[in-house]
Amino acid sequence: DTKVTEGGLNVTLTIRLLMHGKEVGSIIGKKGETVKKMREESAARINISEGSCPERIVTITGPTDAIFKAFSMIALKFEEDINASMTNSTVTSKPPVTLRLVVPASQCGSLIGKGGSKIKEIRESTGAQVQVAGDMLPNSTERAVTISGTPDAIIQCVKQICVVMLESPPKGATIPYRPKPASAPIIFAGGQ
């Protein structure tokens, strides 16, 4: 387990996640207790975009170790939700935990690597599935990066993605993706 901080990478970083309303509800928790606990334990700043949209942006900012802690708490919470939803179901195989990161398109090239070499390396070394969307998110210069796997695989994967993002900062201006309110026809990112 390489300590990211040793490479002088203990800088403040911002990672943005795309979530559905139900996932956001799970992260916020009753009366905001879950997100409060995540903020306190990870020491990361966790902001959630306002609530009229079916998709919301969760922004996590802090030193890299705070971000990893926040991510691990989110991944574990989602795993809990999956376990809870399976209690009464007949499904035998457990679906993986899935997180969607929003990454400036200018950084996606570095994340994919020459001929897909970098993303293949990340998949193989972490055991997580990683997919970079081919198209940009509507009205933005960002793409969705979908990570799925066990919470542990996801955390390892996020660490590697953070390293890539720190090594190759975005070029030019980034137009951030803003989810549309529910009144507009809903087109989900990633063509689901």
Coordinates of C-alpha atoms in Angstrom, one line a residue:
D1 CA 0.0 0.0 0.0
T2 CA 1.9 3.1 -1.2
K3 CA 1.5 6.0 1.0
V4 CA 0.3 8.8 -1.3
T5 CA 1.5 11.4 1.1
E6 CA 5.1 10.4 0.8
G7 CA 5.2 11.6 -2.8
G8 CA 4.4 15.1 -1.5
L9 CA 0.8 14.6 -2.7
N10 CA -0.8 15.6 0.5
V11 CA -2.5 18.5 -1.0
T12 CA -6.0 19.7 -1.0
L13 CA -8.0 18.0 -3.7
T14 CA -11.7 18.2 -4.8
I15 CA -13.5 15.1 -6.1
R16 CA -17.0 15.3 -7.4
L17 CA -19.5 12.5 -7.4
L18 CA -22.7 12.1 -9.3
M19 CA -25.5 10.5 -7.3
H20 CA -29.2 9.7 -7.6
G21 CA -31.6 11.2 -5.0
K22 CA -31.9 7.9 -3.2
E23 CA -28.2 7.6 -2.8
V24 CA -27.9 11.2 -1.6
G25 CA -30.7 10.4 1.0
S26 CA -28.6 7.5 2.3
I27 CA -25.5 9.7 2.6
I28 CA -27.4 12.5 4.4
G29 CA -29.1 10.1 6.7
K30 CA -31.9 10.9 9.2
K31 CA -31.8 14.6 10.1
G32 CA -28.4 14.8 8.4
E33 CA -26.7 12.6 10.9
T34 CA -24.9 10.3 8.5
V35 CA -23.2 13.1 6.5
K36 CA -22.4 15.0 9.8
K37 CA -20.6 11.9 11.0
M38 CA -18.8 11.5 7.7
R39 CA -17.7 15.2 7.8
E40 CA -16.4 14.8 11.4
E41 CA -14.6 11.5 11.0
S42 CA -13.0 12.2 7.6
A43 CA -12.3 15.9 8.2
A44 CA -13.2 16.4 4.5
R45 CA -15.6 19.1 3.4
I46 CA -18.7 17.3 1.9
N47 CA -21.1 19.5 0.0
I48 CA -24.3 18.2 -1.7
S49 CA -25.9 20.2 -4.5
E50 CA -29.5 21.4 -3.9
G51 CA -32.3 19.0 -4.0
S52 CA -34.7 19.7 -6.9
C53 CA -32.7 17.5 -9.4
P54 CA -33.0 13.7 -9.8
E55 CA -29.2 13.7 -9.9
R56 CA -27.1 15.5 -7.4
I57 CA -23.5 16.4 -7.2
V58 CA -21.6 15.5 -4.0
T59 CA -18.4 17.5 -3.7
I60 CA -15.6 16.2 -1.4
T61 CA -12.7 18.5 -0.6
G62 CA -9.8 18.1 1.6
P63 CA -6.3 16.6 1.9
T64 CA -6.0 13.3 0.1
D65 CA -6.2 11.2 3.3
A66 CA -9.5 13.0 4.3
I67 CA -10.9 12.3 0.8
F68 CA -10.0 8.6 1.0
K69 CA -11.6 8.4 4.5
A70 CA -14.8 10.1 3.2
F71 CA -14.9 7.8 0.2
S72 CA -14.5 4.7 2.3
M73 CA -17.3 5.8 4.5
I74 CA -19.5 6.4 1.4
A75 CA -18.6 3.1 -0.1
L76 CA -19.3 1.2 3.1
K77 CA -22.6 3.0 3.5
F78 CA -23.7 2.0 0.0
E79 CA -22.6 -1.6 0.7
E80 CA -24.8 -1.5 3.9
D81 CA -27.7 -0.4 1.7
I82 CA -27.1 -3.2 -0.8
N83 CA -27.0 -5.7 2.1
A84 CA -30.2 -4.3 3.5
S85 CA -32.0 -4.4 0.2
M86 CA -31.0 -8.1 -0.2
T87 CA -32.3 -9.3 3.1
N88 CA -35.7 -10.2 1.7
S89 CA -34.7 -10.8 -1.9
T90 CA -33.9 -14.0 -3.7
V91 CA -30.8 -12.7 -5.5
T92 CA -27.8 -14.8 -4.7
S93 CA -25.0 -12.7 -6.1
K94 CA -24.4 -9.5 -4.4
P95 CA -24.3 -6.5 -6.7
P96 CA -21.1 -4.4 -6.5
V97 CA -21.0 -0.9 -4.9
T98 CA -21.0 1.7 -7.7
L99 CA -19.8 5.3 -7.5
R100 CA -19.8 7.8 -10.3
L101 CA -17.0 10.4 -10.3
V102 CA -17.2 13.5 -12.4
V103 CA -13.8 14.2 -14.0
P104 CA -12.8 17.1 -16.4
A105 CA -12.5 15.7 -19.9
S106 CA -9.0 17.1 -20.1
Q107 CA -7.9 14.7 -17.4
C108 CA -9.7 11.7 -18.7
G109 CA -7.0 11.1 -21.3
S110 CA -4.4 10.7 -18.6
L111 CA -6.7 8.5 -16.7
I112 CA -7.2 6.2 -19.7
G113 CA -3.5 6.3 -20.7
K114 CA -2.0 5.5 -24.1
G115 CA -4.2 2.9 -25.7
G116 CA -6.0 2.4 -22.4
S117 CA -2.9 1.3 -20.6
K118 CA -3.4 3.4 -17.4
I119 CA -7.0 2.4 -16.9
K120 CA -6.1 -1.2 -17.5
E121 CA -3.4 -1.0 -14.9
I122 CA -5.8 0.6 -12.4
R123 CA -8.4 -2.1 -13.0
E124 CA -5.9 -4.9 -12.6
S125 CA -4.2 -3.5 -9.5
T126 CA -7.4 -2.7 -7.6
G127 CA -9.8 -5.3 -8.8
A128 CA -12.4 -2.5 -9.4
Q129 CA -14.3 -2.0 -12.7
V130 CA -13.6 1.5 -14.1
Q131 CA -15.3 3.0 -17.1
V132 CA -14.9 6.4 -18.5
A133 CA -17.9 7.7 -20.4
G134 CA -17.3 8.3 -24.1
D135 CA -19.4 11.5 -24.1
M136 CA -19.2 14.5 -22.0
L137 CA -22.0 15.2 -19.5
P138 CA -24.7 17.6 -20.9
N139 CA -23.5 21.3 -21.1
S140 CA -20.2 20.6 -19.5
T141 CA -16.6 19.6 -20.3
E142 CA -16.7 16.8 -17.8
R143 CA -17.2 13.1 -18.1
A144 CA -18.6 10.5 -15.8
V145 CA -16.2 7.8 -14.5
T146 CA -18.0 4.8 -13.1
I147 CA -16.2 2.7 -10.5
S148 CA -17.7 -0.5 -9.2
G149 CA -16.4 -3.3 -6.9
T150 CA -16.1 -4.0 -3.2
P151 CA -15.7 -1.0 -1.0
D152 CA -12.0 -1.9 -0.6
A153 CA -11.4 -2.1 -4.4
I154 CA -13.2 1.2 -4.8
I155 CA -11.0 3.0 -2.2
Q156 CA -7.8 1.7 -3.9
C157 CA -9.2 2.8 -7.2
V158 CA -10.0 6.3 -6.0
K159 CA -6.5 6.6 -4.6
Q160 CA -5.0 5.8 -8.0
I161 CA -7.4 8.2 -9.7
C162 CA -6.4 10.9 -7.3
V163 CA -2.8 10.4 -8.1
V164 CA -3.4 10.7 -11.8
M165 CA -5.5 13.8 -11.3
L166 CA -2.8 15.5 -9.2
E167 CA -0.1 14.6 -11.6
S168 CA -2.0 15.9 -14.6
P169 CA -4.1 18.9 -13.6
P170 CA -7.0 19.9 -15.9
K171 CA -6.1 22.0 -19.0
G172 CA -8.0 25.1 -19.9
A173 CA -11.3 26.1 -18.4
T174 CA -13.6 23.3 -17.0
I175 CA -17.3 23.8 -17.4
P176 CA -18.7 21.9 -14.5
Y177 CA -21.7 19.6 -15.0
R178 CA -24.8 20.8 -13.3
P179 CA -27.7 18.4 -13.1
K180 CA -31.0 19.6 -14.5
P181 CA -34.1 20.1 -12.3
A182 CA -36.7 17.3 -12.5
S183 CA -39.1 19.4 -14.6
A184 CA -36.8 18.8 -17.7
P185 CA -37.0 15.4 -19.4
I186 CA -34.5 13.3 -17.5
I187 CA -31.6 12.0 -19.5
F188 CA -29.3 10.0 -17.2
A189 CA -25.6 10.5 -17.6
G190 CA -24.0 7.3 -19.0
G191 CA -27.1 6.3 -21.0
Q192 CA -28.8 4.1 -18.4

